[in-house]
Amino acid sequence: MLAEEDIPRRWYNIQADMPNKPMPPLNPATREVLRAEDLFPIFAEELCRQEMNQTDAWIDMPEEVREMYKYYRSTPLVRAYGLEKALGTPAHIYFKNESVSPMGSHKLNSAIPQAYYCRREGVTNVTTETGAGQWGASLAYAAKLFGLEAAVYQVKLSYEQKPYRRSMMQTFGAQVTPSPSMSTRAGKDILTANPNHQGSLGTAISEAVELARTTPNCKYTLGSVLSHVTLHQTVIGLEAEKQMEMAGEYPDIVVACFGGGSNFGGIAFPFMRHNILEGKTTRFIAAEPASCPKLTRGEFRYDFGDEAGYTPLLPMFTLGHNFMPPNVHAGGLRYHGAGVIVSQLLKDGLMEAVDVEQIESFDAGVLFARSEGIIPAPESCHAIAATIREALKCKESGEEKVILFNLSGHGLIDMASYDKYLAGDLINYSLSDEQIQRNISALDKTMH
Amino acid sequence: MLAEEDIPRRWYNIQADMPNKPMPPLNPATREVLRAEDLFPIFAEELCRQEMNQTDAWIDMPEEVREMYKYYRSTPLVRAYGLEKALGTPAHIYFKNESVSPMGSHKLNSAIPQAYYCRREGVTNVTTETGAGQWGASLAYAAKLFGLEAAVYQVKLSYEQKPYRRSMMQTFGAQVTPSPSMSTRAGKDILTANPNHQGSLGTAISEAVELARTTPNCKYTLGSVLSHVTLHQTVIGLEAEKQMEMAGEYPDIVVACFGGGSNFGGIAFPFMRHNILEGKTTRFIAAEPASCPKLTRGEFRYDFGDEAGYTPLLPMFTLGHNFMPPNVHAGGLRYHGAGVIVSQLLKDGLMEAVDVEQIESFDAGVLFARSEGIIPAPESCHAIAATIREALKCKESGEEKVILFNLSGHGLIDMASYDKYLAGDLINYSLSDEQIQRNISALDKTMH
């Protein structure tokens, strides 16, 4: 744990230090390069400026935001002695425990500044999408903190799989609608084409963006993917850097699960900075579900961030914005694309990606629960699985590598998935190359 | 937060300082005064000695136990600025946040030492009862930590109301059986008399005690009521004492919810010590559900701790060991009796008790969630409701009293109750005097 005065005062903006900057987002109508002000109708202005900022490596946290961070930060950095022993590995395994946030995950780190900037700019209503509900619950609470009304579109599959997260959002006073819904043009179109559509983050984003566009004084907020979200999450890695120093170690490998990239970037970028600027050789591993493998099997190209095609075109690794991920329990990872920063870094070989099958992820989660006492979120189980793979390699080679992973959240609201796992009812979803290619090649017809 | 070296090294045993010691437990067969060794067949021996110890005010924590405490302690002491503002009260409200334990409640504080002593004495199997499942999950994990097998009898009502806690226990590798069950003599008798019996802590204790008695190398463990459990929980109040000192304040009022007394005693006794020894005048308020009002409407007398009458006879405030509490969502408070220490203290006027209706408790819980960002356990909602009552009195009188309450756990596994509350489907259970008296007067026929 850090002393209060050691909680970071600035976020780290890796865009300023990247050897190759991300390519620019494009206006979907004109295909022209987007400027920050083009995003003002949808997002708080300060967030748009952060999104496009490729020059300042450090962005000051507003004092009000840091005050709210202090309610639950710093989060602990923990040496996973129990897991090391269970694996019999010489590796030193550390995890950053973001599950201690009152919302149960890292998502509050960005919900607070997003709600804060909206409030400062006179916004009264915010809207967003959520998968498993970690982001939606965080935004609902942050909105309440700053006196904003919140409306959340939750992916229908998760709305039904994880009713307790819906209850959490409602307890904080948010409106929650399962997506796709009949309340928006985008939702109606999707449901008309497929009445049994189970929703994805892509459909929920379309609906929330549409609501923001059509509601006075209402802004959209996003829980991952975008660069300003990842910026806010760097508080994780900046804390971890100081904490690793206190422990007298430096990570050889940094691991995080991967949905849109915010928890990955949050823990990885502050360390990656030392690779870029000082030639350190830490490896960075993003662990994605085998059922939604944009980093390992997707294509790098311009694509929309949402199902309906409302967002700017973003240069990213994608499975196609109409890709419908299978019903895995890691709802927060069911997204077709990767953020633009991570996509560029992966292309440039500054990081790696692995995919993890659903059952392997829960094998890892249960082993972790029994050895460390924390039941991890299904999303975080992917990071644990990738960590275990590396720790077992160390066991074979005898190397004492230092592995740091981000425990992005706890799984207390996801116990139904553990029930299924314990009953032997979970399945893996292996996608054929044909399935992977279907939506990507459809893109070629409409976009260069 | 406390520095690691300030985490207590000893528990506080208030029995040594009480002006009137608790009356002794009695052997139910002979009605003779019980000695520690009479309990050896059921509990680990060291725990029996702690139970009966009326002379040593301080008991050393084993180093192994303190090492495990350090994984999640100290827990934060938080000034509830948000709640103060929402109430418009001049009172200073603090809460001790036991919900940050990886199990989500204070229960791990006693599960760890109980499992540790069992292991040290060569026990291989432990068994216990649980209501809402906070204790069962903690014991399941503590057993795993020390390499013990755990079997948990969970109150049937909670087993069905809160399936996620059953999943948690199973994830930690415990056997979980809904109680009453057909697996014990006691369970069979209860189900034969009433096939729809929904269970209570009293029935689950009978089954677990019976299993311990009839299984080689198996000990019973208890989550509340007994004096050694409360002893372990004093780590809460001992930390809070140092933390209040750091905040430069001392509580005028200490509040906790009340089931068997362990979280109440845990936070209250270290402060009560200063009332007894130094004449301080802090008030101590136990908040119990109106549906299970042993402190406010029960009788002080000898009674059994369980439904079947397997336990020693204990001198306590009780509603009668056959009292069947209504189906409130605060499963951890559905117990007919109070621990012997608390009972004596209440009799001697060293503490107070109030009862809280179910709906008032959730009103308080939702207000707290929206102002402090933490969704409290239904049990803890009772402490918050009693705190709010006192804070509103301060608003009226203009007094700046310092109120400290124990947030014994979070409610993330209890969201179904919040759903019901938000839907307006929760009810109050007001008991008539006749209902209260029925089981108490039945006692007169069998016991003096």
mmCIF file of N, CA, C and O in Angstrom, chain A residues 305-380:
data_model
loop_
_atom_site.group_PDB
_atom_site.id
_atom_site.type_symbol
_atom_site.label_atom_id
_atom_site.label_comp_id
_atom_site.label_asym_id
_atom_site.label_seq_id
_atom_site.Cartn_x
_atom_site.Cartn_y
_atom_site.Cartn_z
ATOM 1 N N GLY A 305 -16.597 1.479 -34.037
ATOM 2 C CA GLY A 305 -16.558 0.994 -32.653
ATOM 3 C C GLY A 305 -17.862 0.357 -32.219
ATOM 4 O O GLY A 305 -17.930 -0.228 -31.140
ATOM 5 N N ASP A 306 -18.905 0.475 -33.009
ATOM 6 C CA ASP A 306 -20.205 -0.048 -32.593
ATOM 7 C C ASP A 306 -20.892 -0.780 -33.738
ATOM 8 O O ASP A 306 -20.487 -0.678 -34.898
ATOM 9 N N GLU A 307 -21.918 -1.482 -33.384
ATOM 10 C CA GLU A 307 -22.655 -2.316 -34.334
ATOM 11 C C GLU A 307 -23.328 -1.490 -35.430
ATOM 12 O O GLU A 307 -23.290 -1.847 -36.598
ATOM 13 N N ALA A 308 -23.946 -0.377 -35.032
ATOM 14 C CA ALA A 308 -24.745 0.396 -35.998
ATOM 15 C C ALA A 308 -23.899 1.323 -36.879
ATOM 16 O O ALA A 308 -24.401 1.864 -37.849
ATOM 17 N N GLY A 309 -22.623 1.501 -36.522
ATOM 18 C CA GLY A 309 -21.785 2.389 -37.316
ATOM 19 C C GLY A 309 -21.984 3.863 -37.011
ATOM 20 O O GLY A 309 -21.898 4.701 -37.895
ATOM 21 N N TYR A 310 -22.251 4.193 -35.762
ATOM 22 C CA TYR A 310 -22.419 5.592 -35.348
ATOM 23 C C TYR A 310 -21.090 6.265 -35.009
ATOM 24 O O TYR A 310 -20.975 7.482 -35.017
ATOM 25 N N THR A 311 -20.101 5.474 -34.601
ATOM 26 C CA THR A 311 -18.864 6.063 -34.077
ATOM 27 C C THR A 311 -17.927 6.452 -35.210
ATOM 28 O O THR A 311 -18.135 6.054 -36.362
ATOM 29 N N PRO A 312 -16.903 7.220 -34.914
ATOM 30 C CA PRO A 312 -15.851 7.443 -35.907
ATOM 31 C C PRO A 312 -15.223 6.120 -36.331
ATOM 32 O O PRO A 312 -15.327 5.112 -35.630
ATOM 33 N N LEU A 313 -14.575 6.142 -37.476
ATOM 34 C CA LEU A 313 -13.807 4.968 -37.903
ATOM 35 C C LEU A 313 -12.471 4.983 -37.172
ATOM 36 O O LEU A 313 -11.767 5.999 -37.158
ATOM 37 N N LEU A 314 -12.146 3.843 -36.559
ATOM 38 C CA LEU A 314 -10.936 3.777 -35.742
ATOM 39 C C LEU A 314 -9.968 2.765 -36.334
ATOM 40 O O LEU A 314 -10.389 1.684 -36.780
ATOM 41 N N PRO A 315 -8.662 3.081 -36.331
ATOM 42 C CA PRO A 315 -7.669 2.121 -36.836
ATOM 43 C C PRO A 315 -7.368 1.096 -35.756
ATOM 44 O O PRO A 315 -6.725 1.406 -34.757
ATOM 45 N N MET A 316 -7.848 -0.109 -35.953
ATOM 46 C CA MET A 316 -7.707 -1.072 -34.854
ATOM 47 C C MET A 316 -7.704 -2.515 -35.314
ATOM 48 O O MET A 316 -8.149 -2.820 -36.420
ATOM 49 N N PHE A 317 -7.228 -3.400 -34.441
ATOM 50 C CA PHE A 317 -7.431 -4.821 -34.663
ATOM 51 C C PHE A 317 -8.905 -5.103 -34.402
ATOM 52 O O PHE A 317 -9.445 -4.737 -33.356
ATOM 53 N N THR A 318 -9.544 -5.752 -35.369
ATOM 54 C CA THR A 318 -10.998 -5.938 -35.259
ATOM 55 C C THR A 318 -11.421 -7.266 -35.856
ATOM 56 O O THR A 318 -10.740 -7.825 -36.736
ATOM 57 N N LEU A 319 -12.545 -7.748 -35.369
ATOM 58 C CA LEU A 319 -13.206 -8.930 -35.943
ATOM 59 C C LEU A 319 -14.383 -8.489 -36.814
ATOM 60 O O LEU A 319 -15.166 -9.313 -37.269
ATOM 61 N N GLY A 320 -14.489 -7.192 -37.031
ATOM 62 C CA GLY A 320 -15.648 -6.650 -37.763
ATOM 63 C C GLY A 320 -16.712 -6.195 -36.785
ATOM 64 O O GLY A 320 -17.044 -6.918 -35.856
ATOM 65 N N HIS A 321 -17.233 -4.984 -37.012
ATOM 66 C CA HIS A 321 -18.140 -4.433 -35.997
ATOM 67 C C HIS A 321 -19.457 -5.176 -35.921
ATOM 68 O O HIS A 321 -20.234 -4.961 -34.998
ATOM 69 N N ASN A 322 -19.745 -6.078 -36.844
ATOM 70 C CA ASN A 322 -20.952 -6.905 -36.737
ATOM 71 C C ASN A 322 -20.652 -8.295 -36.178
ATOM 72 O O ASN A 322 -21.518 -9.156 -36.161
ATOM 73 N N PHE A 323 -19.448 -8.485 -35.713
ATOM 74 C CA PHE A 323 -19.099 -9.780 -35.118
ATOM 75 C C PHE A 323 -19.905 -9.978 -33.845
ATOM 76 O O PHE A 323 -19.965 -9.109 -32.977
ATOM 77 N N MET A 324 -20.547 -11.117 -33.720
ATOM 78 C CA MET A 324 -21.363 -11.417 -32.538
ATOM 79 C C MET A 324 -20.630 -12.445 -31.687
ATOM 80 O O MET A 324 -20.573 -13.617 -32.043
ATOM 81 N N PRO A 325 -20.030 -12.010 -30.584
ATOM 82 C CA PRO A 325 -19.230 -12.951 -29.798
ATOM 83 C C PRO A 325 -20.099 -14.027 -29.162
ATOM 84 O O PRO A 325 -21.238 -13.757 -28.777
ATOM 85 N N PRO A 326 -19.596 -15.235 -29.040
ATOM 86 C CA PRO A 326 -20.330 -16.295 -28.330
ATOM 87 C C PRO A 326 -20.609 -15.869 -26.885
ATOM 88 O O PRO A 326 -19.986 -14.944 -26.359
ATOM 89 N N ASN A 327 -21.528 -16.626 -26.252
ATOM 90 C CA ASN A 327 -22.015 -16.257 -24.918
ATOM 91 C C ASN A 327 -21.069 -16.611 -23.772
ATOM 92 O O ASN A 327 -21.498 -17.234 -22.803
ATOM 93 N N VAL A 328 -19.847 -16.211 -23.836
ATOM 94 C CA VAL A 328 -18.957 -16.514 -22.716
ATOM 95 C C VAL A 328 -19.345 -15.659 -21.518
ATOM 96 O O VAL A 328 -20.004 -14.627 -21.644
ATOM 97 N N HIS A 329 -18.919 -16.130 -20.327
ATOM 98 C CA HIS A 329 -19.296 -15.426 -19.095
ATOM 99 C C HIS A 329 -18.464 -14.171 -18.856
ATOM 100 O O HIS A 329 -18.829 -13.354 -18.038
ATOM 101 N N ALA A 330 -17.348 -14.045 -19.550
ATOM 102 C CA ALA A 330 -16.535 -12.841 -19.392
ATOM 103 C C ALA A 330 -17.141 -11.735 -20.257
ATOM 104 O O ALA A 330 -16.590 -11.345 -21.287
ATOM 105 N N GLY A 331 -18.295 -11.231 -19.814
ATOM 106 C CA GLY A 331 -19.058 -10.273 -20.614
ATOM 107 C C GLY A 331 -18.269 -9.021 -20.959
ATOM 108 O O GLY A 331 -18.503 -8.393 -21.996
ATOM 109 N N GLY A 332 -17.332 -8.657 -20.102
ATOM 110 C CA GLY A 332 -16.544 -7.449 -20.337
ATOM 111 C C GLY A 332 -15.544 -7.602 -21.463
ATOM 112 O O GLY A 332 -14.939 -6.623 -21.899
ATOM 113 N N LEU A 333 -15.340 -8.828 -21.936
ATOM 114 C CA LEU A 333 -14.358 -9.059 -23.011
ATOM 115 C C LEU A 333 -15.041 -9.320 -24.348
ATOM 116 O O LEU A 333 -14.373 -9.585 -25.337
ATOM 117 N N ARG A 334 -16.364 -9.233 -24.367
ATOM 118 C CA ARG A 334 -17.115 -9.555 -25.589
ATOM 119 C C ARG A 334 -17.209 -8.329 -26.490
ATOM 120 O O ARG A 334 -18.265 -7.765 -26.686
ATOM 121 N N TYR A 335 -16.114 -7.913 -27.044
ATOM 122 C CA TYR A 335 -16.077 -6.717 -27.886
ATOM 123 C C TYR A 335 -15.231 -7.013 -29.111
ATOM 124 O O TYR A 335 -14.181 -7.645 -29.006
ATOM 125 N N HIS A 336 -15.670 -6.498 -30.237
ATOM 126 C CA HIS A 336 -15.069 -6.914 -31.508
ATOM 127 C C HIS A 336 -13.721 -6.257 -31.810
ATOM 128 O O HIS A 336 -12.983 -6.729 -32.661
ATOM 129 N N GLY A 337 -13.415 -5.119 -31.156
ATOM 130 C CA GLY A 337 -12.216 -4.377 -31.540
ATOM 131 C C GLY A 337 -11.298 -4.047 -30.377
ATOM 132 O O GLY A 337 -11.633 -4.285 -29.223
ATOM 133 N N ALA A 338 -10.138 -3.508 -30.690
ATOM 134 C CA ALA A 338 -9.169 -3.103 -29.673
ATOM 135 C C ALA A 338 -8.924 -1.605 -29.804
ATOM 136 O O ALA A 338 -9.012 -1.049 -30.903
ATOM 137 N N GLY A 339 -8.615 -0.962 -28.705
ATOM 138 C CA GLY A 339 -8.319 0.469 -28.726
ATOM 139 C C GLY A 339 -7.196 0.811 -29.709
ATOM 140 O O GLY A 339 -6.364 -0.038 -30.040
ATOM 141 N N VAL A 340 -7.156 2.052 -30.169
ATOM 142 C CA VAL A 340 -6.200 2.429 -31.223
ATOM 143 C C VAL A 340 -4.754 2.409 -30.728
ATOM 144 O O VAL A 340 -3.838 2.074 -31.487
ATOM 145 N N ILE A 341 -4.538 2.745 -29.470
ATOM 146 C CA ILE A 341 -3.157 2.749 -28.958
ATOM 147 C C ILE A 341 -2.609 1.328 -28.905
ATOM 148 O O ILE A 341 -1.539 1.020 -29.429
ATOM 149 N N VAL A 342 -3.398 0.456 -28.273
ATOM 150 C CA VAL A 342 -2.962 -0.936 -28.155
ATOM 151 C C VAL A 342 -2.776 -1.549 -29.536
ATOM 152 O O VAL A 342 -1.815 -2.293 -29.774
ATOM 153 N N SER A 343 -3.677 -1.230 -30.448
ATOM 154 C CA SER A 343 -3.575 -1.811 -31.797
ATOM 155 C C SER A 343 -2.245 -1.429 -32.441
ATOM 156 O O SER A 343 -1.555 -2.264 -33.035
ATOM 157 N N GLN A 344 -1.867 -0.156 -32.306
ATOM 158 C CA GLN A 344 -0.599 0.297 -32.884
ATOM 159 C C GLN A 344 0.589 -0.371 -32.179
ATOM 160 O O GLN A 344 1.557 -0.794 -32.826
ATOM 161 N N LEU A 345 0.503 -0.490 -30.861
ATOM 162 C CA LEU A 345 1.610 -1.097 -30.102
ATOM 163 C C LEU A 345 1.794 -2.564 -30.477
ATOM 164 O O LEU A 345 2.915 -3.062 -30.571
ATOM 165 N N LEU A 346 0.678 -3.250 -30.688
ATOM 166 C CA LEU A 346 0.758 -4.670 -31.062
ATOM 167 C C LEU A 346 1.373 -4.789 -32.458
ATOM 168 O O LEU A 346 2.242 -5.639 -32.692
ATOM 169 N N LYS A 347 0.928 -3.924 -33.347
ATOM 170 C CA LYS A 347 1.464 -3.911 -34.717
ATOM 171 C C LYS A 347 2.975 -3.661 -34.696
ATOM 172 O O LYS A 347 3.729 -4.245 -35.480
ATOM 173 N N ASP A 348 3.409 -2.810 -33.779
ATOM 174 C CA ASP A 348 4.829 -2.449 -33.697
ATOM 175 C C ASP A 348 5.650 -3.422 -32.853
ATOM 176 O O ASP A 348 6.829 -3.176 -32.605
ATOM 177 N N GLY A 349 5.010 -4.481 -32.359
ATOM 178 C CA GLY A 349 5.767 -5.490 -31.605
ATOM 179 C C GLY A 349 6.159 -5.058 -30.201
ATOM 180 O O GLY A 349 7.043 -5.669 -29.589
ATOM 181 N N LEU A 350 5.511 -4.042 -29.681
ATOM 182 C CA LEU A 350 5.842 -3.603 -28.321
ATOM 183 C C LEU A 350 5.091 -4.397 -27.247
ATOM 184 O O LEU A 350 5.330 -4.227 -26.054
ATOM 185 N N MET A 351 4.169 -5.227 -27.691
ATOM 186 C CA MET A 351 3.419 -6.076 -26.751
ATOM 187 C C MET A 351 3.010 -7.353 -27.466
ATOM 188 O O MET A 351 3.174 -7.469 -28.689
ATOM 189 N N GLU A 352 2.498 -8.321 -26.677
ATOM 190 C CA GLU A 352 2.057 -9.596 -27.227
ATOM 191 C C GLU A 352 0.608 -9.832 -26.859
ATOM 192 O O GLU A 352 0.078 -9.187 -25.952
ATOM 193 N N ALA A 353 -0.011 -10.785 -27.511
ATOM 194 C CA ALA A 353 -1.366 -11.173 -27.144
ATOM 195 C C ALA A 353 -1.477 -12.689 -27.171
ATOM 196 O O ALA A 353 -0.829 -13.346 -27.985
ATOM 197 N N VAL A 354 -2.271 -13.229 -26.245
ATOM 198 C CA VAL A 354 -2.569 -14.667 -26.243
ATOM 199 C C VAL A 354 -4.078 -14.824 -26.086
ATOM 200 O O VAL A 354 -4.745 -13.940 -25.560
ATOM 201 N N ASP A 355 -4.589 -15.966 -26.548
ATOM 202 C CA ASP A 355 -6.005 -16.215 -26.308
ATOM 203 C C ASP A 355 -6.165 -17.376 -25.340
ATOM 204 O O ASP A 355 -5.312 -18.268 -25.265
ATOM 205 N N VAL A 356 -7.253 -17.342 -24.579
ATOM 206 C CA VAL A 356 -7.497 -18.313 -23.517
ATOM 207 C C VAL A 356 -8.918 -18.849 -23.673
ATOM 208 O O VAL A 356 -9.864 -18.077 -23.830
ATOM 209 N N GLU A 357 -9.046 -20.160 -23.633
ATOM 210 C CA GLU A 357 -10.374 -20.775 -23.701
ATOM 211 C C GLU A 357 -11.107 -20.574 -22.377
ATOM 212 O O GLU A 357 -10.485 -20.459 -21.318
ATOM 213 N N GLN A 358 -12.430 -20.617 -22.445
ATOM 214 C CA GLN A 358 -13.241 -20.348 -21.261
ATOM 215 C C GLN A 358 -12.920 -21.294 -20.098
ATOM 216 O O GLN A 358 -12.777 -20.862 -18.952
ATOM 217 N N ILE A 359 -12.792 -22.579 -20.379
ATOM 218 C CA ILE A 359 -12.589 -23.533 -19.275
ATOM 219 C C ILE A 359 -11.214 -23.336 -18.643
ATOM 220 O O ILE A 359 -11.075 -23.348 -17.414
ATOM 221 N N GLU A 360 -10.189 -23.092 -19.469
ATOM 222 C CA GLU A 360 -8.868 -22.817 -18.890
ATOM 223 C C GLU A 360 -8.926 -21.580 -17.994
ATOM 224 O O GLU A 360 -8.285 -21.525 -16.942
ATOM 225 N N SER A 361 -9.721 -20.591 -18.391
ATOM 226 C CA SER A 361 -9.794 -19.370 -17.581
ATOM 227 C C SER A 361 -10.407 -19.659 -16.209
ATOM 228 O O SER A 361 -9.929 -19.154 -15.190
ATOM 229 N N PHE A 362 -11.446 -20.491 -16.163
ATOM 230 C CA PHE A 362 -12.039 -20.827 -14.861
ATOM 231 C C PHE A 362 -11.184 -21.798 -14.055
ATOM 232 O O PHE A 362 -11.162 -21.731 -12.825
ATOM 233 N N ASP A 363 -10.473 -22.708 -14.736
ATOM 234 C CA ASP A 363 -9.490 -23.539 -14.017
ATOM 235 C C ASP A 363 -8.561 -22.622 -13.222
ATOM 236 O O ASP A 363 -8.288 -22.838 -12.033
ATOM 237 N N ALA A 364 -8.085 -21.595 -13.909
ATOM 238 C CA ALA A 364 -7.137 -20.661 -13.287
ATOM 239 C C ALA A 364 -7.810 -19.881 -12.165
ATOM 240 O O ALA A 364 -7.237 -19.697 -11.092
ATOM 241 N N GLY A 365 -9.044 -19.450 -12.398
ATOM 242 C CA GLY A 365 -9.753 -18.656 -11.402
ATOM 243 C C GLY A 365 -9.997 -19.427 -10.118
ATOM 244 O O GLY A 365 -9.841 -18.881 -9.014
ATOM 245 N N VAL A 366 -10.365 -20.694 -10.239
ATOM 246 C CA VAL A 366 -10.649 -21.487 -9.043
ATOM 247 C C VAL A 366 -9.348 -21.786 -8.297
ATOM 248 O O VAL A 366 -9.298 -21.712 -7.057
ATOM 249 N N LEU A 367 -8.282 -22.088 -9.035
ATOM 250 C CA LEU A 367 -6.994 -22.297 -8.369
ATOM 251 C C LEU A 367 -6.577 -21.035 -7.605
ATOM 252 O O LEU A 367 -6.117 -21.103 -6.465
ATOM 253 N N PHE A 368 -6.781 -19.897 -8.236
ATOM 254 C CA PHE A 368 -6.435 -18.627 -7.592
ATOM 255 C C PHE A 368 -7.289 -18.405 -6.340
ATOM 256 O O PHE A 368 -6.784 -18.030 -5.282
ATOM 257 N N ALA A 369 -8.602 -18.648 -6.456
ATOM 258 C CA ALA A 369 -9.506 -18.456 -5.309
ATOM 259 C C ALA A 369 -9.057 -19.313 -4.137
ATOM 260 O O ALA A 369 -8.999 -18.852 -2.995
ATOM 261 N N ARG A 370 -8.715 -20.565 -4.427
ATOM 262 C CA ARG A 370 -8.375 -21.479 -3.335
ATOM 263 C C ARG A 370 -6.997 -21.194 -2.744
ATOM 264 O O ARG A 370 -6.707 -21.577 -1.624
ATOM 265 N N SER A 371 -6.149 -20.538 -3.517
ATOM 266 C CA SER A 371 -4.809 -20.272 -2.975
ATOM 267 C C SER A 371 -4.646 -18.839 -2.483
ATOM 268 O O SER A 371 -3.779 -18.568 -1.651
ATOM 269 N N GLU A 372 -5.484 -17.910 -2.954
ATOM 270 C CA GLU A 372 -5.339 -16.505 -2.549
ATOM 271 C C GLU A 372 -6.577 -15.926 -1.880
ATOM 272 O O GLU A 372 -6.554 -14.793 -1.395
ATOM 273 N N GLY A 373 -7.676 -16.678 -1.863
ATOM 274 C CA GLY A 373 -8.847 -16.239 -1.114
ATOM 275 C C GLY A 373 -9.718 -15.219 -1.809
ATOM 276 O O GLY A 373 -10.681 -14.727 -1.231
ATOM 277 N N ILE A 374 -9.400 -14.877 -3.045
ATOM 278 C CA ILE A 374 -10.203 -13.898 -3.779
ATOM 279 C C ILE A 374 -10.794 -14.582 -4.998
ATOM 280 O O ILE A 374 -10.064 -15.180 -5.791
ATOM 281 N N ILE A 375 -12.110 -14.501 -5.145
ATOM 282 C CA ILE A 375 -12.752 -15.079 -6.326
ATOM 283 C C ILE A 375 -12.693 -14.044 -7.436
ATOM 284 O O ILE A 375 -13.271 -12.969 -7.320
ATOM 285 N N PRO A 376 -11.952 -14.350 -8.501
ATOM 286 C CA PRO A 376 -11.750 -13.327 -9.541
ATOM 287 C C PRO A 376 -12.926 -13.226 -10.512
ATOM 288 O O PRO A 376 -13.643 -14.203 -10.728
ATOM 289 N N ALA A 377 -13.098 -12.051 -11.101
ATOM 290 C CA ALA A 377 -14.079 -11.884 -12.165
ATOM 291 C C ALA A 377 -13.706 -12.795 -13.333
ATOM 292 O O ALA A 377 -12.525 -13.058 -13.566
ATOM 293 N N PRO A 378 -14.701 -13.277 -14.078
ATOM 294 C CA PRO A 378 -14.395 -14.136 -15.236
ATOM 295 C C PRO A 378 -13.431 -13.457 -16.203
ATOM 296 O O PRO A 378 -12.598 -14.139 -16.820
ATOM 297 N N GLU A 379 -13.514 -12.139 -16.332
ATOM 298 C CA GLU A 379 -12.577 -11.416 -17.183
ATOM 299 C C GLU A 379 -11.156 -11.591 -16.649
ATOM 300 O O GLU A 379 -10.234 -11.967 -17.373
ATOM 301 N N SER A 380 -10.991 -11.317 -15.342
ATOM 302 C CA SER A 380 -9.657 -11.386 -14.731
ATOM 303 C C SER A 380 -9.073 -12.795 -14.790
ATOM 304 O O SER A 380 -7.855 -12.965 -14.765
#
